[in-house]
Coordinates of C-alpha atoms and ligand atoms in Angstrom, one line a residue:
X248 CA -25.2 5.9 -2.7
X249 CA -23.8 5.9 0.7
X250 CA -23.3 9.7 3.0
X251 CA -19.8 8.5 4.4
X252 CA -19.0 10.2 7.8
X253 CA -15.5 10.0 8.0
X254 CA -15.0 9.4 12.1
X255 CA -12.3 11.8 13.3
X256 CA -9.1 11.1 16.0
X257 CA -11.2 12.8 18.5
X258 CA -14.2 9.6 18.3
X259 CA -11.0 7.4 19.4
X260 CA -10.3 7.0 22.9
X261 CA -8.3 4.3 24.3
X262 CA -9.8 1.5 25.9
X263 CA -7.1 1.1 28.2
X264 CA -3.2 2.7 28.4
X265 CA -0.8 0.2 26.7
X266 CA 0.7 -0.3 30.3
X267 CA -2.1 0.6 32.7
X268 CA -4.2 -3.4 31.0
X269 CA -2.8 -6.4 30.0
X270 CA -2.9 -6.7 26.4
X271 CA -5.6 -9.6 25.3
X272 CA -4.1 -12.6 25.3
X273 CA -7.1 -13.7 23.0
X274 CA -9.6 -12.9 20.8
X275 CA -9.4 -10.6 17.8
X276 CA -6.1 -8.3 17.1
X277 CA -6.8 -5.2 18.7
X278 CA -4.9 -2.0 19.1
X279 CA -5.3 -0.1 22.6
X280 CA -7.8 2.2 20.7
X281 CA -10.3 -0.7 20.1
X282 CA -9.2 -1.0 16.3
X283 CA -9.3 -4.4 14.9
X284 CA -6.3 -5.4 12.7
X285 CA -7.1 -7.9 9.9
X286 CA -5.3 -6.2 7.0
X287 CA -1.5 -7.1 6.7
X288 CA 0.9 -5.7 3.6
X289 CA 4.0 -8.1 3.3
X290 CA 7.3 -7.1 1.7
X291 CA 8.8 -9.9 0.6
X292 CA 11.7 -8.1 -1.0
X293 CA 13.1 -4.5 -0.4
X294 CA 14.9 -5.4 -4.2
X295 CA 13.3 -3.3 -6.8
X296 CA 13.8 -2.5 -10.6
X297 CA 12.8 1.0 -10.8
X298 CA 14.5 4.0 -9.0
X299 CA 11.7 5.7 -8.6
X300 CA 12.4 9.6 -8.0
X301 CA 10.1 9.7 -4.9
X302 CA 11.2 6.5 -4.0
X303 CA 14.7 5.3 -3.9
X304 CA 17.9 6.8 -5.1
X305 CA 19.7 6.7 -8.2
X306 CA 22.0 4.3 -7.1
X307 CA 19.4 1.5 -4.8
X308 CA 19.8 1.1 -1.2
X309 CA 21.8 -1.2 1.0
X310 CA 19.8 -4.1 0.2
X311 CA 19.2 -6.4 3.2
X312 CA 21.6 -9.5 2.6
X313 CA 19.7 -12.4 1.4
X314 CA 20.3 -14.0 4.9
X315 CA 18.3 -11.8 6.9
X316 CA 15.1 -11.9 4.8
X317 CA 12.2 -13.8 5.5
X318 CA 12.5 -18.0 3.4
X319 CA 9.2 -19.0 1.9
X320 CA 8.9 -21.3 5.0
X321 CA 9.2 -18.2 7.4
X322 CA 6.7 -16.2 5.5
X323 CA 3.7 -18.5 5.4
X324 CA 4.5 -19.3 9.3
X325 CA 4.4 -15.9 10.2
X326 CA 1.6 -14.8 7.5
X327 CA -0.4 -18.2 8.9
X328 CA -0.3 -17.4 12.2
X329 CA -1.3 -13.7 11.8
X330 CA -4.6 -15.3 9.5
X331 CA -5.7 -17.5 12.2
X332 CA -5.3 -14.8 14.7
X333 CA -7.9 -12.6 12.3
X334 CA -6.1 -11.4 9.6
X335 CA -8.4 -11.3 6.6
X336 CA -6.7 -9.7 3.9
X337 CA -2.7 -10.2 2.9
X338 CA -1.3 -8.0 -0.2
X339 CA 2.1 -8.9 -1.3
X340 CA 4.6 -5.8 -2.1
X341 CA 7.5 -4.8 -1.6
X342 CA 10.9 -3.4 -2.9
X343 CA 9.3 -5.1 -6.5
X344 CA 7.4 -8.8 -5.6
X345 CA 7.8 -9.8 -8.8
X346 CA 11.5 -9.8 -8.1
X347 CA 10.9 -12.4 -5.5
X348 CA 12.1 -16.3 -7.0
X349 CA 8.9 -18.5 -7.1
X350 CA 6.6 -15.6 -6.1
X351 CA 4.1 -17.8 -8.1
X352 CA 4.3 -20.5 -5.5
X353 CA 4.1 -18.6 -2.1
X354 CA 1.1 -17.3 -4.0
X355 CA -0.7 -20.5 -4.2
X356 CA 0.4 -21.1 -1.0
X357 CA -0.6 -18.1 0.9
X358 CA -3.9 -18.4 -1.0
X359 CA -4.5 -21.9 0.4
X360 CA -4.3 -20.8 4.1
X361 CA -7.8 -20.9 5.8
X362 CA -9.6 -17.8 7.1
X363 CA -7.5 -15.5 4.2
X364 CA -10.1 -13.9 2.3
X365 CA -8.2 -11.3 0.4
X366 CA -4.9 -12.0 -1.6
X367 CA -3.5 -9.4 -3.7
X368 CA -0.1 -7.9 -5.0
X369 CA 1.6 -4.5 -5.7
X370 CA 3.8 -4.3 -8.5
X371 CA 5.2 -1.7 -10.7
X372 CA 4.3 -3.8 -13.9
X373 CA 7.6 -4.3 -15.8
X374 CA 7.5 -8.1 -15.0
X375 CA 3.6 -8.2 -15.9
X376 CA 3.5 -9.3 -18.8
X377 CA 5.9 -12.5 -19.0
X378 CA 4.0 -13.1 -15.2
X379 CA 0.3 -12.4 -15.5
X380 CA -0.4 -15.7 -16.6
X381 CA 2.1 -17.5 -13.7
X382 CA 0.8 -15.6 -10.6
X383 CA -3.3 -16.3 -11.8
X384 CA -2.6 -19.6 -12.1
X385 CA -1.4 -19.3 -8.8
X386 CA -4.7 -18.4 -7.2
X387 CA -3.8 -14.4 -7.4
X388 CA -7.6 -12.3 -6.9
X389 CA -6.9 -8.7 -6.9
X390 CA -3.8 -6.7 -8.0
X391 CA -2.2 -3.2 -8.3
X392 CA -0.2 -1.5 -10.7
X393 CA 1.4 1.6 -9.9
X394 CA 1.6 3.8 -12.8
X395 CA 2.4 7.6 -12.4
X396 CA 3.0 8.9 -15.8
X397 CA 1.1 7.9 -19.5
X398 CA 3.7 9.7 -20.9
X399 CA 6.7 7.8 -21.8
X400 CA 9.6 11.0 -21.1
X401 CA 7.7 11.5 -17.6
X402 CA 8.1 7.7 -17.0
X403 CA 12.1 7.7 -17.7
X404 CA 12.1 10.3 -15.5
X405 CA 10.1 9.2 -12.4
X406 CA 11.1 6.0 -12.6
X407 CA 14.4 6.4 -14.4
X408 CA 13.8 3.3 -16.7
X409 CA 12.7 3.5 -19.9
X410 CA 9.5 1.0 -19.8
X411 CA 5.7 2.7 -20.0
X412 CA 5.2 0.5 -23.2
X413 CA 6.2 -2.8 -21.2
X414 CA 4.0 -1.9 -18.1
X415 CA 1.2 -0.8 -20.1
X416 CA 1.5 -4.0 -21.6
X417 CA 1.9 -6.1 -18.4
X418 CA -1.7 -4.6 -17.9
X419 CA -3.2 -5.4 -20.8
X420 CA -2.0 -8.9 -20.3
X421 CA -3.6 -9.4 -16.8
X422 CA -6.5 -8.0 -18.4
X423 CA -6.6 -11.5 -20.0
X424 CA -7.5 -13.3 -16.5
X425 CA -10.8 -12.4 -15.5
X426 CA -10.0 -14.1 -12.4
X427 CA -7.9 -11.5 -11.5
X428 CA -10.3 -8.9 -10.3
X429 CA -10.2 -5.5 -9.5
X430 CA -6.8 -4.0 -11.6
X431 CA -5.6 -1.1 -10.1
X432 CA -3.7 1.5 -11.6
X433 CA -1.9 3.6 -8.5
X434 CA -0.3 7.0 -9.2
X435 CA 1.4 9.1 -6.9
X436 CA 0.4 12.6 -7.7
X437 CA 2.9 15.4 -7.1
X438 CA 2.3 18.9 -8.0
X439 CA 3.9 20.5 -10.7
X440 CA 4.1 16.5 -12.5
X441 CA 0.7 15.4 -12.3
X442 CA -1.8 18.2 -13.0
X443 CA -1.5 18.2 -17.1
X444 CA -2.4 13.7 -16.9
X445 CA -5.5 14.7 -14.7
X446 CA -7.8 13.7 -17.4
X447 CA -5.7 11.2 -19.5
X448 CA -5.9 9.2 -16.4
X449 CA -9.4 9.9 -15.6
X450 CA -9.5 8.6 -19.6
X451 CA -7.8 5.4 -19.2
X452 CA -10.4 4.6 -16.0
X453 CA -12.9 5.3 -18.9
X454 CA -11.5 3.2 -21.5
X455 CA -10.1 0.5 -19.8
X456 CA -11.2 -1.7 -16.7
X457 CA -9.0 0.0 -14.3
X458 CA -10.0 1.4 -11.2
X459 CA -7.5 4.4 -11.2
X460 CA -6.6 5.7 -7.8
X461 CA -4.2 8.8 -6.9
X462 CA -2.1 8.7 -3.7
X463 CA -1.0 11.7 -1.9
X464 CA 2.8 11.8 -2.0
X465 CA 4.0 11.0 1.1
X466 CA 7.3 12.0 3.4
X467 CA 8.7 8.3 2.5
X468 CA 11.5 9.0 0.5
X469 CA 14.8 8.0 1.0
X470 CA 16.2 11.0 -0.1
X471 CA 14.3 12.9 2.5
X472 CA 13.5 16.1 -0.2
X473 CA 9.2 15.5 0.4
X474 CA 7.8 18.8 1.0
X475 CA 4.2 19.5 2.0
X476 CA 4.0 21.9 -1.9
X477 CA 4.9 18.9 -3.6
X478 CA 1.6 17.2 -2.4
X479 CA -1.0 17.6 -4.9
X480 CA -4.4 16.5 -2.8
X481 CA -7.1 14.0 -4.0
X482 CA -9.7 16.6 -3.4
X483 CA -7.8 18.7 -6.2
X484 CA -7.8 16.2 -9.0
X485 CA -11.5 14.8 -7.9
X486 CA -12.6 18.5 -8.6
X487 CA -11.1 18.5 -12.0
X488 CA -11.9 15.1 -12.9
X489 CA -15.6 16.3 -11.7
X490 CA -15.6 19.4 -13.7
X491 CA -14.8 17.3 -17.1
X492 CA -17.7 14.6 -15.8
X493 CA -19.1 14.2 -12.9
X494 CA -18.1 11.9 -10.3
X495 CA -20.9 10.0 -8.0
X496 CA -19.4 8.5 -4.4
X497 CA -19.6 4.9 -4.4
X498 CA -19.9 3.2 -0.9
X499 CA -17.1 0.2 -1.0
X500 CA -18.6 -1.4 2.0
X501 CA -15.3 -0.9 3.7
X502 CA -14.7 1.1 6.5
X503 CA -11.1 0.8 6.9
X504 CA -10.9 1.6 3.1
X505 CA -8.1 3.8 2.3
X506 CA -9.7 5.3 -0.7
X507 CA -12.5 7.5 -1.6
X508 CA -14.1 5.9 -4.4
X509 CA -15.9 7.3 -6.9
X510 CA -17.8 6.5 -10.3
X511 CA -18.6 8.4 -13.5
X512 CA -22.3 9.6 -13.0
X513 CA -22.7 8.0 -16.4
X514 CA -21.3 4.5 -15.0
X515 CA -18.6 4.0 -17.0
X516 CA -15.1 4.1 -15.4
X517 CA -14.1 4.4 -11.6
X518 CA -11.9 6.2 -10.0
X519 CA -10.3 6.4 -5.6
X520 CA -8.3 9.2 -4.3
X521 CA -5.8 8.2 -1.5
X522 CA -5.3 11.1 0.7
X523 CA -3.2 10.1 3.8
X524 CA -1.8 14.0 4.0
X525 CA -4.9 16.1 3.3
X526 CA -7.8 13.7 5.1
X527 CA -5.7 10.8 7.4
X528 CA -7.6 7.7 7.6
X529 CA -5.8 6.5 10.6
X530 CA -9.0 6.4 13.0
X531 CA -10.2 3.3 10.7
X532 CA -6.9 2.4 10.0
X533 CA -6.7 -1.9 10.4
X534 CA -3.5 -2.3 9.0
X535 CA -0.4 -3.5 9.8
X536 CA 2.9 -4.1 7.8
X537 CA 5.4 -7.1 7.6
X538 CA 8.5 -6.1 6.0
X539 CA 11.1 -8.3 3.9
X540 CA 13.4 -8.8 7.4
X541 CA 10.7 -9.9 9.3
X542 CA 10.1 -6.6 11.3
X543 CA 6.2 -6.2 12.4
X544 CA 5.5 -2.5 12.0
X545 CA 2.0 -1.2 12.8
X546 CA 2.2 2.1 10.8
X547 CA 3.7 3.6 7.8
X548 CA 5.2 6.2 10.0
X549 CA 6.6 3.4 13.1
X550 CA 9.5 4.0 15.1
X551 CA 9.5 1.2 16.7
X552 CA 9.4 -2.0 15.1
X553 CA 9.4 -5.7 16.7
X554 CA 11.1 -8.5 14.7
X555 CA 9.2 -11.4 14.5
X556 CA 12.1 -13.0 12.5
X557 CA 14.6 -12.9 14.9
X558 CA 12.1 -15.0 17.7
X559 CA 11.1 -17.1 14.5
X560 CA 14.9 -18.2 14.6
X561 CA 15.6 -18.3 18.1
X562 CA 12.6 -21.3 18.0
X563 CA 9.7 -19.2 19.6
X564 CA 6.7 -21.4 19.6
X565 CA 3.7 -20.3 17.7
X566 CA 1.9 -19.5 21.1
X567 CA 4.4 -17.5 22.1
X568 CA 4.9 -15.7 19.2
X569 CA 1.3 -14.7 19.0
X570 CA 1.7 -12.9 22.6
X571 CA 4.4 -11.4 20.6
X572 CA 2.6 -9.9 18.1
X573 CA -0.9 -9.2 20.6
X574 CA 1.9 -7.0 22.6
X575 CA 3.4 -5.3 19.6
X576 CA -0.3 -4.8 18.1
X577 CA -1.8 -3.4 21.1
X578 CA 0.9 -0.3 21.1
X579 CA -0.3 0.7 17.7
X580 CA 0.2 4.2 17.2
X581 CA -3.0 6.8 17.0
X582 CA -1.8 8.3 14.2
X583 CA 0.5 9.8 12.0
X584 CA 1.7 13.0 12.7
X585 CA 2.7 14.6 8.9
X586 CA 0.7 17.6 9.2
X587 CA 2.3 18.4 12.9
X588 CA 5.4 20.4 12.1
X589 CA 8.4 19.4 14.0
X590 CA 6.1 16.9 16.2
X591 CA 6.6 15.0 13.3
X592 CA 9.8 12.4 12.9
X593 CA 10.6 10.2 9.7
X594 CA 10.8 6.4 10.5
X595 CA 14.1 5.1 10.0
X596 CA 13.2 3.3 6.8
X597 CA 11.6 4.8 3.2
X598 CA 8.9 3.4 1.7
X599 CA 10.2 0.7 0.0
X600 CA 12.3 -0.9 2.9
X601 CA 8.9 -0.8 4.9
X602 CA 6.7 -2.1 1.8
X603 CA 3.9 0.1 0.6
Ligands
LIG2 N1 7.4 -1.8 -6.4 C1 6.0 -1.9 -6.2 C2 5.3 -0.8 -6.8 O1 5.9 0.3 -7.1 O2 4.0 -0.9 -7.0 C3 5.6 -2.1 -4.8 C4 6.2 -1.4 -3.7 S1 6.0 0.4 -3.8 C5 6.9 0.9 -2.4 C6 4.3 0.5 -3.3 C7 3.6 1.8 -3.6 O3 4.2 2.8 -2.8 C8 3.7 2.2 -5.0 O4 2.4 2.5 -5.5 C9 4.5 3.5 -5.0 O5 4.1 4.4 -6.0 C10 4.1 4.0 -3.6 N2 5.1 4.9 -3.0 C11 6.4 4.8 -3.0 N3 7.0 5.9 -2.4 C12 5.9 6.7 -2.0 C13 5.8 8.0 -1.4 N4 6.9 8.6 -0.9 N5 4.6 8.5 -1.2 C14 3.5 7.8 -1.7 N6 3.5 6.6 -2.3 C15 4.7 6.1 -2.5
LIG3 FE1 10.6 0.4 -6.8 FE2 8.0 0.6 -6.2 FE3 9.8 2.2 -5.0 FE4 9.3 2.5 -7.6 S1 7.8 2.8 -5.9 S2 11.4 2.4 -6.7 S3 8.9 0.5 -8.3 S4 9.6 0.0 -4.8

């Protein structure tokens, strides 16, 4: 076991002003604080199923019209270019992925490109089970499945479908292809909703081959009601979770990891905590998002964004487009800025419009 030192904001000073140096016209993707980009999330929907509470409204969102999102052609240009220019790792979310026609194929595709080392997919599950064998066939490595609830009235709630049974059986399904390695179970924990499942889900890690991982709710919703109390921390739950067995750090090997992983002293079961609200990553952070409408976004939290689909249509060659995306990459924001008050301003878009 590894001591991790998390590296704060303050170890991050910029290696030049975005305007004072040109940005690098080659070479890896680098922000202006030095960070290297090479993880990309892709939304290649904003549809979804669910309605989940913390989420999306009852009633869905405008939905981008099917012209303006990204064709299969304009994802695996865009996706290809971002791989050769360093990109190592692409996960696949959305809105709901599974949603996407001939997700199965892009999968293969994307899988095929040179230089990707990483392909992986976020889903809530209720398609799982009919897809599991579809998407590994397809090449798929890794997956997540975000789960908040083991108990079916909770589930209706959050999600306001009626379907635990079907997810939990979408998992058990992928559980089939061993190819398909790690399963992730994701649950946004809330206080006052999460706290009485602590150790049913710390169970489930136990008794099934799921690494289970909590996120820290986030102010993503499109309703705009997040409050600060309704965030339950990772440290919390890891200190129940710890007090019913202990928990040993485990090292991941990843720096730019969002989640503090942990197993059962005893080895049996993992389990990460996600906190972007209590303990912000963003000093490591090597991400950067690609949203169903072809929009580049380097944070969560953007408020600026630069559409790569729009110079994808207007013909932009690949060269230029890659100064394109060096420019848009280099003015990366520091951070995010949750815990500052009123410093801090909600990006124009929820959660699943940007693709989590
Ligand atoms: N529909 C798929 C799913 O639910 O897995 C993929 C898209 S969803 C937006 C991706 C992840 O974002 C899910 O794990 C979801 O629970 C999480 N999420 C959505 N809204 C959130 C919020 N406000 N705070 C934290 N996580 C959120
Ligand atoms: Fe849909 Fe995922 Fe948002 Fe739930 S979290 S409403 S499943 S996009």
């Amino acid at each position: 076991m590894t001591a991790m030192q998390p590296i704060s904001i303050m170890d991050l000073p910029r290696i030049a002003e975005p305007g004072q140096r040109p940005t690098p016209t080659s070479g890896p993707l680098i922000d202006s604080f030095g960070r290297r980009l090479e993880d990309l999330r892709v939304s290649i929907t904003d549809r979804c199923n669910f309605r989940c509470l913390y989420c999306m409204p009852e009633e869905g969102l405008p939905w981008i019209p099917n012209s303006g999102v990204m064709s299969t052609d304009e994802i695996v240009r865009v996706v290809g270019l971002l791989v050769k220019l360093g990109i190592k790792e692409v996960r696949l979310t959305g809105g709901e992925p599974t949603l996407r026609p001939g997700l199965p194929a892009l999968i293969e595709t994307l899988g095929a490109l040179p230089g990707l080392e990483s392909l992986s997919l976020t889903t809530n599950g209720f398609l799982l089970k009919q897809m599991a064998g579809d998407l590994a066939a397809a090449g798929l490595t890794r997956i997540n499945v975000s789960l908040d609830t083991l108990v079916t009235e909770k589930f209706e709630r959050i999600t306001r479908r009626d379907a635990l049974a079907r997810v939990l059986e979408g998992l058990e399904e992928i559980e089939k292809y061993p190819a398909v390695h790690p399963i992730k179970v994701n649950a946004v924990a809330m206080r006052d909703f999460t706290e009485e499942e602590i150790i049913s889900f710390a169970e489930l890690a136990r008794r099934k081959p799921y690494a289970v991982r909590f996120i820290e709710f986030m102010p993503l919703d499109a309703e705009g009601n997040w409050t600060n109390e309704q965030v339950l921390t990772g440290e919390e739950i890891r200190q129940v979770v710890h007090a019913w067995k202990p928990l040993v750090r485990i090292d991941n090997g990843d720096p730019s990891s969002t989640s503090r992983d942990y197993m059962f002293e005893d080895g049996i079961g993992q389990m990460g905590f996600i906190n972007p609200v209590s303990e912000p990553f963003c000093s490591t952070c090597n991400r950067i998002r690609l949203t169903a409408d072809g929009q580049l976004r380097t944070c969560l939290f953007s408020l600026e964004e630069t559409s790569l689909l729009s110079s994808v249509r207007a013909g932009i060659s690949d060269a230029d487009l890659e100064q394109v995306i060096r420019g848009s990459v280099w003015r990366k924001e520091l951070k995010h800025h949750i815990n500052e008050g009123a410093y801090f301003v909600r990006p124009n878009r929820s959660m699943s419009q940007i693709g989590g």
